[in-house]
CSV table of C-alpha atoms and ligand atoms in Angstrom, one decimal:
chain,number,residue,atom,x,y,z
A,201,MET,CA,31.8,25.9,-6.8
A,202,ARG,CA,34.4,27.6,-9.1
A,203,ASP,CA,34.7,24.4,-11.3
A,204,ALA,CA,30.9,24.2,-11.5
A,205,VAL,CA,30.6,27.8,-12.6
A,206,GLN,CA,33.2,27.2,-15.4
A,207,LEU,CA,31.5,24.0,-16.6
A,208,ILE,CA,28.2,25.9,-16.8
A,209,GLN,CA,29.7,29.0,-18.5
A,210,ASN,CA,31.3,26.7,-21.2
A,211,ALA,CA,28.1,24.7,-21.8
A,212,ARG,CA,25.6,25.5,-24.6
A,213,ARG,CA,23.0,22.7,-24.2
A,214,VAL,CA,22.4,21.3,-20.8
A,215,PHE,CA,20.5,18.2,-19.6
A,216,ALA,CA,19.4,18.3,-16.0
A,217,ALA,CA,17.8,15.5,-14.0
A,218,SER,CA,16.8,14.7,-10.4
A,219,HIS,CA,15.9,11.7,-8.4
A,220,ILE,CA,13.2,9.0,-8.7
A,221,ASP,CA,10.3,9.2,-6.2
A,222,HIS,CA,10.8,13.0,-6.4
A,223,ASP,CA,10.1,15.4,-3.6
A,224,GLY,CA,9.9,19.2,-3.4
A,225,ASP,CA,13.7,19.6,-3.4
A,226,ALA,CA,14.0,17.4,-6.4
A,227,VAL,CA,11.5,19.3,-8.5
A,228,GLY,CA,12.4,22.7,-7.0
A,229,SER,CA,16.1,22.3,-7.6
A,230,LEU,CA,15.6,20.9,-11.1
A,231,LEU,CA,13.3,23.8,-12.2
A,232,GLY,CA,15.2,26.5,-10.3
A,233,PHE,CA,18.5,25.3,-11.9
A,234,ALA,CA,16.9,25.4,-15.3
A,235,HIS,CA,15.6,28.9,-14.9
A,236,ILE,CA,19.0,30.1,-13.6
A,237,LEU,CA,20.7,28.7,-16.6
A,238,ARG,CA,18.2,30.1,-19.1
A,239,GLN,CA,19.0,33.5,-17.7
A,240,LEU,CA,22.5,32.9,-19.0
A,241,GLY,CA,21.1,32.0,-22.4
A,242,LYS,CA,21.6,28.2,-22.1
A,243,THR,CA,19.2,25.7,-23.6
A,244,VAL,CA,18.1,23.4,-20.8
A,245,THR,CA,16.2,20.1,-20.9
A,246,VAL,CA,14.7,19.0,-17.6
A,247,ALA,CA,14.1,15.3,-16.9
A,248,LEU,CA,12.5,13.2,-14.2
A,249,ALA,CA,11.9,9.4,-14.4
A,250,ASP,CA,8.4,9.8,-12.9
A,251,PRO,CA,5.4,12.1,-14.0
A,252,VAL,CA,5.4,15.3,-11.9
A,253,SER,CA,3.2,14.9,-8.8
A,254,TRP,CA,0.1,17.2,-8.6
A,255,ARG,CA,1.8,18.7,-5.5
A,256,PHE,CA,4.4,20.4,-7.7
A,257,GLU,CA,2.8,20.6,-11.1
A,258,HIS,CA,1.9,24.3,-10.5
A,259,LEU,CA,5.7,25.3,-10.3
A,260,PRO,CA,6.8,27.5,-13.2
A,261,GLY,CA,8.2,25.2,-15.9
A,262,ALA,CA,6.9,21.9,-14.5
A,263,GLU,CA,5.0,21.2,-17.7
A,264,LYS,CA,8.4,21.0,-19.5
A,265,ILE,CA,9.6,18.1,-17.3
A,266,HIS,CA,9.5,14.8,-19.1
A,267,ALA,CA,11.0,11.3,-18.8
A,268,VAL,CA,13.6,11.9,-21.6
A,269,LYS,CA,17.2,11.0,-22.0
A,270,PRO,CA,19.9,13.5,-23.0
A,271,SER,CA,20.3,14.2,-26.8
A,272,PRO,CA,23.6,13.8,-28.5
A,273,ASP,CA,23.8,17.6,-28.7
A,274,ASP,CA,23.7,18.2,-25.0
A,275,ASP,CA,27.2,19.1,-23.8
A,276,LEU,CA,26.7,19.1,-20.1
A,277,LEU,CA,24.8,16.7,-17.9
A,278,VAL,CA,23.6,17.7,-14.4
A,279,SER,CA,22.4,15.7,-11.4
A,280,LEU,CA,20.4,17.5,-8.7
A,281,ASP,CA,19.5,16.3,-5.2
A,282,ALA,CA,20.5,12.6,-6.0
A,283,SER,CA,22.9,10.8,-3.5
A,284,GLU,CA,23.7,8.1,-6.1
A,285,PHE,CA,23.9,8.0,-9.8
A,286,ASN,CA,21.3,5.2,-10.0
A,287,ARG,CA,18.8,7.4,-8.1
A,288,LEU,CA,18.3,9.3,-11.4
A,289,GLY,CA,16.5,6.3,-12.7
A,290,ALA,CA,16.0,5.6,-16.4
A,291,VAL,CA,16.5,9.1,-17.6
A,292,LEU,CA,20.3,9.0,-17.1
A,293,THR,CA,22.2,5.7,-17.2
A,294,PRO,CA,26.0,5.0,-17.7
A,295,ASN,CA,25.6,4.6,-21.5
A,296,ASP,CA,24.1,8.2,-21.7
A,297,LEU,CA,27.3,9.8,-20.3
A,298,ALA,CA,29.2,9.3,-23.6
A,299,GLY,CA,32.3,11.1,-22.4
A,300,ARG,CA,30.4,14.3,-21.4
A,301,PRO,CA,31.0,16.0,-18.1
A,302,LEU,CA,28.5,15.3,-15.3
A,303,LEU,CA,28.0,18.1,-12.8
A,304,MET,CA,26.7,16.7,-9.5
A,305,ILE,CA,25.0,19.1,-7.0
A,306,ASP,CA,23.7,17.6,-3.8
A,307,HIS,CA,23.5,17.8,0.0
A,308,HIS,CA,23.2,14.1,1.1
A,309,ILE,CA,25.9,13.1,3.7
A,310,THR,CA,26.0,9.6,2.1
A,311,ASN,CA,26.7,11.0,-1.4
A,312,SER,CA,29.3,9.0,-3.4
A,313,ARG,CA,30.6,12.0,-5.4
A,314,PHE,CA,29.8,10.4,-8.7
A,315,GLY,CA,30.1,13.5,-10.8
A,316,THR,CA,33.0,14.8,-12.9
A,317,VAL,CA,32.6,18.0,-10.8
A,318,ASN,CA,30.9,17.7,-7.5
A,319,VAL,CA,29.2,20.5,-5.5
A,320,LEU,CA,28.4,18.6,-2.3
A,321,ASP,CA,27.4,20.4,0.8
A,322,PRO,CA,26.0,18.2,3.6
A,323,THR,CA,25.6,21.3,5.8
A,324,ALA,CA,22.9,22.6,3.4
A,325,ALA,CA,19.4,21.6,4.4
A,326,SER,CA,18.4,21.3,0.7
A,327,THR,CA,19.9,21.3,-2.7
A,328,CYS,CA,17.9,24.4,-3.4
A,329,GLU,CA,19.9,26.2,-0.6
A,330,ILE,CA,23.1,25.3,-2.6
A,331,LEU,CA,21.5,26.6,-5.8
A,332,TYR,CA,21.0,30.0,-4.2
A,333,SER,CA,24.8,30.3,-3.8
A,334,LEU,CA,25.3,29.0,-7.3
A,335,ALA,CA,23.0,31.7,-8.7
A,336,GLN,CA,25.2,34.3,-6.8
A,337,ALA,CA,28.4,32.7,-8.1
A,338,LEU,CA,27.0,32.9,-11.7
A,339,ASP,CA,25.9,36.5,-11.2
A,340,VAL,CA,22.3,35.6,-12.0
A,341,PRO,CA,19.8,37.9,-10.2
A,342,LEU,CA,16.8,36.2,-8.6
A,343,ASP,CA,13.4,36.7,-10.1
A,344,PRO,CA,10.1,35.4,-8.7
A,345,THR,CA,10.2,32.3,-10.9
A,346,ILE,CA,13.6,31.2,-9.7
A,347,ALA,CA,12.8,32.2,-6.1
A,348,THR,CA,9.5,30.2,-6.1
A,349,CYS,CA,11.2,27.0,-7.3
A,350,LEU,CA,14.1,27.3,-4.8
A,351,LEU,CA,11.9,28.2,-1.8
A,352,THR,CA,9.8,25.1,-2.5
A,353,GLY,CA,12.9,22.9,-2.0
A,354,VAL,CA,14.1,24.9,1.1
A,355,VAL,CA,10.7,24.6,2.7
A,356,THR,CA,9.9,21.0,1.9
A,357,ASP,CA,13.3,19.5,2.8
A,358,THR,CA,13.2,21.3,6.2
A,359,LEU,CA,9.5,20.4,6.7
A,360,GLY,CA,8.8,24.1,7.2
A,361,PHE,CA,12.1,24.9,9.0
A,362,ARG,CA,11.6,22.3,11.6
A,363,THR,CA,14.3,19.7,10.9
A,364,THR,CA,17.7,19.4,12.7
A,365,SER,CA,19.2,20.2,9.3
A,366,THR,CA,17.7,23.7,9.4
A,367,THR,CA,20.4,26.3,10.0
A,368,PRO,CA,20.5,30.2,10.2
A,369,ARG,CA,21.7,29.9,6.6
A,370,SER,CA,18.5,28.1,5.5
A,371,LEU,CA,16.5,31.0,7.0
A,372,GLU,CA,18.8,33.7,5.3
A,373,VAL,CA,18.3,32.0,2.0
A,374,ALA,CA,14.5,31.8,2.5
A,375,GLN,CA,14.4,35.4,3.5
A,376,ALA,CA,16.3,36.4,0.3
A,377,LEU,CA,13.9,34.2,-1.8
A,378,MET,CA,10.9,35.9,-0.2
A,379,HIS,CA,12.4,39.3,-1.0
A,380,ALA,CA,12.8,38.1,-4.6
A,381,GLY,CA,9.1,37.4,-4.8
A,382,ALA,CA,8.5,33.8,-3.6
A,383,ASN,CA,5.2,33.3,-1.6
A,384,LEU,CA,6.1,31.3,1.5
A,385,SER,CA,2.5,30.8,2.8
A,386,GLU,CA,1.4,29.5,-0.6
A,387,ILE,CA,4.3,27.1,-0.8
A,388,CYS,CA,3.6,25.8,2.7
A,389,GLN,CA,-0.1,25.4,1.9
A,390,ARG,CA,0.6,23.2,-1.1
A,391,ALA,CA,3.4,21.3,0.6
A,392,PHE,CA,1.8,20.6,4.0
A,393,ASN,CA,-1.9,21.4,4.1
A,394,SER,CA,-3.0,19.7,0.9
A,395,ASP,CA,-3.9,16.0,0.4
A,396,THR,CA,-6.3,13.8,-1.6
A,397,TYR,CA,-9.1,11.8,0.0
A,398,ALA,CA,-7.5,8.5,-1.3
A,399,ARG,CA,-4.2,9.3,0.3
A,400,LEU,CA,-5.8,10.2,3.6
A,401,CYS,CA,-7.5,6.8,3.5
A,402,LEU,CA,-4.1,5.2,3.0
A,403,THR,CA,-2.7,7.1,5.9
A,404,ALA,CA,-5.6,5.8,8.1
A,405,ASP,CA,-4.7,2.2,7.1
A,406,VAL,CA,-1.0,2.8,7.7
A,407,LEU,CA,-1.7,4.2,11.2
A,408,HIS,CA,-4.2,1.4,11.9
A,409,ARG,CA,-1.6,-1.3,11.4
A,410,MET,CA,1.4,0.4,12.9
A,411,THR,CA,3.5,-1.7,15.3
A,412,LEU,CA,5.8,-0.4,18.1
A,413,ASP,CA,8.7,-2.8,18.5
A,414,GLU,CA,11.3,-1.8,21.1
A,415,GLY,CA,11.6,1.9,20.1
A,416,VAL,CA,11.0,1.2,16.4
A,417,LEU,CA,7.6,2.2,15.2
A,418,TRP,CA,6.9,0.6,11.7
A,419,SER,CA,4.1,0.1,9.2
A,420,GLN,CA,3.8,-0.9,5.6
A,421,VAL,CA,2.0,-0.3,2.3
A,422,THR,CA,1.4,-3.0,-0.3
A,423,LEU,CA,0.5,-2.7,-3.9
A,424,ASP,CA,-2.8,-4.3,-3.0
A,425,ASP,CA,-3.5,-1.3,-0.7
A,426,LEU,CA,-2.6,1.2,-3.4
A,427,ARG,CA,-4.9,-0.6,-5.9
A,428,ARG,CA,-7.8,-0.9,-3.5
A,429,LEU,CA,-7.6,2.8,-2.5
A,430,GLY,CA,-6.6,4.2,-5.9
A,431,VAL,CA,-3.4,5.8,-4.8
A,432,PRO,CA,-0.6,5.9,-7.4
A,433,TYR,CA,2.7,4.6,-6.0
A,434,ALA,CA,4.4,8.0,-6.4
A,435,GLU,CA,1.8,9.5,-4.0
A,436,SER,CA,2.4,6.9,-1.3
A,437,ALA,CA,5.5,8.7,0.1
A,438,GLY,CA,5.6,11.0,3.1
A,439,LEU,CA,3.7,9.0,5.7
A,440,VAL,CA,6.6,8.1,7.9
A,441,GLY,CA,6.5,11.6,9.5
A,442,TYR,CA,3.3,10.7,11.3
A,443,LEU,CA,5.0,7.7,12.9
A,444,ASN,CA,8.1,9.7,13.9
A,445,SER,CA,5.9,12.1,15.8
A,446,VAL,CA,5.2,9.4,18.4
A,447,ARG,CA,7.1,10.0,21.6
A,448,GLU,CA,7.8,6.4,22.2
A,449,ALA,CA,9.4,5.9,18.7
A,450,ARG,CA,13.1,6.5,18.5
A,451,VAL,CA,13.0,5.4,14.9
A,452,ALA,CA,10.1,5.2,12.5
A,453,VAL,CA,10.0,3.1,9.4
A,454,ILE,CA,7.6,2.6,6.5
A,455,PHE,CA,8.0,-0.3,4.1
A,456,ARG,CA,6.4,0.2,0.7
A,457,GLU,CA,6.0,-2.4,-2.0
A,458,ASN,CA,7.2,-0.8,-5.2
A,459,GLU,CA,5.7,-1.3,-8.7
A,460,ASP,CA,8.7,-3.4,-9.6
A,461,GLY,CA,8.1,-5.6,-6.6
A,462,ARG,CA,11.1,-4.3,-4.6
A,463,ILE,CA,10.6,-2.8,-1.1
A,464,ASP,CA,11.2,0.9,-0.6
A,465,VAL,CA,12.2,1.7,3.0
A,466,SER,CA,11.7,5.2,4.5
A,467,MET,CA,13.3,5.8,7.9
A,468,ARG,CA,13.2,8.7,10.3
A,469,SER,CA,14.9,9.1,13.7
A,470,LYS,CA,14.8,11.4,16.7
A,471,PRO,CA,17.7,13.9,17.0
A,472,GLY,CA,20.8,12.1,18.3
A,473,ILE,CA,20.2,8.9,16.4
A,474,SER,CA,21.9,8.9,13.0
A,475,LEU,CA,20.5,6.6,10.3
A,476,ALA,CA,23.3,7.1,7.9
A,477,SER,CA,25.2,3.9,8.8
A,478,VAL,CA,22.1,1.7,8.6
A,479,ALA,CA,21.1,3.3,5.3
A,480,LEU,CA,24.5,2.6,3.8
A,481,ALA,CA,24.6,-1.0,5.3
A,482,LEU,CA,21.3,-1.5,3.4
A,483,GLY,CA,22.7,-0.1,0.2
A,484,GLY,CA,20.7,3.1,0.4
A,485,GLY,CA,21.5,6.6,1.6
A,486,GLY,CA,20.1,9.8,3.0
A,487,HIS,CA,20.5,12.2,5.9
A,488,PRO,CA,21.2,11.6,9.6
A,489,GLN,CA,17.5,11.9,10.5
A,490,ALA,CA,15.9,10.9,7.2
A,491,ALA,CA,17.2,8.0,5.1
A,492,GLY,CA,16.1,5.2,2.9
A,493,ALA,CA,17.0,2.1,0.9
A,494,THR,CA,15.4,-0.2,-1.7
A,495,LEU,CA,15.6,-3.9,-0.9
A,496,PRO,CA,14.7,-7.1,-2.7
A,497,PRO,CA,11.3,-8.8,-2.0
A,498,PRO,CA,9.6,-10.4,-0.2
A,499,MET,CA,8.3,-7.8,2.2
A,500,ASN,CA,8.7,-9.9,5.3
A,501,ALA,CA,12.4,-10.6,4.6
A,502,ALA,CA,13.1,-7.0,3.9
A,503,ARG,CA,11.4,-6.0,7.1
A,504,GLU,CA,13.2,-8.4,9.3
A,505,ARG,CA,16.5,-7.3,7.9
A,506,VAL,CA,15.8,-3.6,8.5
A,507,LEU,CA,14.4,-4.1,11.9
A,508,ALA,CA,17.4,-6.2,12.9
A,509,GLU,CA,19.8,-3.4,11.7
A,510,LEU,CA,17.8,-0.7,13.6
A,511,HIS,CA,17.7,-2.7,16.8
A,512,LYS,CA,21.4,-3.1,16.6
A,513,LEU,CA,21.8,0.6,16.1
A,514,LEU,CA,19.5,1.5,19.0
A,515,ALA,CA,21.3,-1.0,21.3
A,516,GLY,CA,24.5,1.0,20.8
A,517,THR,CA,22.9,4.5,21.2
A,518,THR,CA,21.7,6.3,24.3
A,519,VAL,CA,19.5,9.3,23.8
A,520,SER,CA,18.1,11.7,26.3
A,521,ALA,CA,14.4,12.0,25.7
B,3,AMP,P1,12.2,9.3,1.9
B,3,AMP,O1,12.1,8.5,3.2
B,3,AMP,O2,11.9,8.5,0.7
B,3,AMP,O3,11.6,10.6,2.1
B,3,AMP,O4,13.8,9.5,1.8
B,3,AMP,C1,14.5,10.0,2.9
B,3,AMP,C2,15.9,10.3,2.4
B,3,AMP,O5,16.6,9.0,2.1
B,3,AMP,C3,16.0,11.1,1.2
B,3,AMP,O6,17.1,12.1,1.4
B,3,AMP,C4,16.4,10.2,0.1
B,3,AMP,O7,17.3,10.7,-0.8
B,3,AMP,C5,17.0,9.0,0.8
B,3,AMP,N1,16.6,7.8,0.2
B,3,AMP,C6,15.4,7.3,0.2
B,3,AMP,N2,15.4,6.1,-0.5
B,3,AMP,C7,16.6,5.8,-0.9
B,3,AMP,C8,17.2,4.8,-1.7
B,3,AMP,N3,16.5,3.7,-2.1
B,3,AMP,N4,18.5,4.9,-1.9
B,3,AMP,C9,19.2,5.9,-1.5
B,3,AMP,N5,18.7,6.9,-0.8
B,3,AMP,C10,17.4,6.9,-0.5
B,4,MN,MN1,15.1,14.9,-2.5
B,5,MN,MN1,17.1,17.3,-0.8
């Protein structure tokens, strides 16, 4: 953390980015970080490869997020909530580094420490939880704007403080963020109790065609489904949680056909079953209970490969129900 503080203090113009297929922790950490640095008088550009989802567009500063690359004047590059460099997508590629320092801030256990300086804490339930400590280390007081962005990541990555990754620290941070002016119920409402009609139709299809295969409950989404129902690809994430709620499922998986034809794999597991090794074997990453990977097409081949890996994992794991 000390090296990170020094890098930030020495910077004038900062370029910050978060991961493709963004979630609440990606957007919350990106915006929270930018607001913290602006308190220090820094100029900050915020970038995401994909347009900001309606779920997060109300967050303060979300309108300033664009799919832009760093300018030659930026003297510090920052990666937030990304386990691998290539998860930043088109906004930051190796050519963009140009000898500049890259500050990497993340909480994925599979993180490859790709930064010049790495703030990696796999015990943190969200990147936003780490940023709370960073704000303290930088002596930046929390205001309602910073607190709202950070609490969004804390709440979404813990699914409302329900995941195995949630610790007393997550709750302490949330408490401090509420004291600083963040509205917990409003954040929960937008994150968990808000959907579109088209997306609920997609959910119905995904549930209708789910298959339980020896402890693995899986389903899939094709580009045809998305076109037929009018759901943008970026809005098709987050359905795997329904499958994982099933008692008989030790692991839940959703296969999604991406716009570039590749297959995005979202996996969830019950406590006691770690997906980290399977995710790494598939070239992906994530957390023990929530991981993913992106595989080449076709869908059937990707599915067979993942299901084989998961059955191998389950054959070597005993879990008490
Ligand atoms: P998701 O299922 O998309 O919500 O992702 C669950 C977790 O797995 C997140 O922490 C992601 O960062 C990680 N993850 C998902 N897809 C990939 C991927 N293609 N490569 C690396 N990590 C991934
Ligand atoms: Mn994330
Ligand atoms: Mn995260």
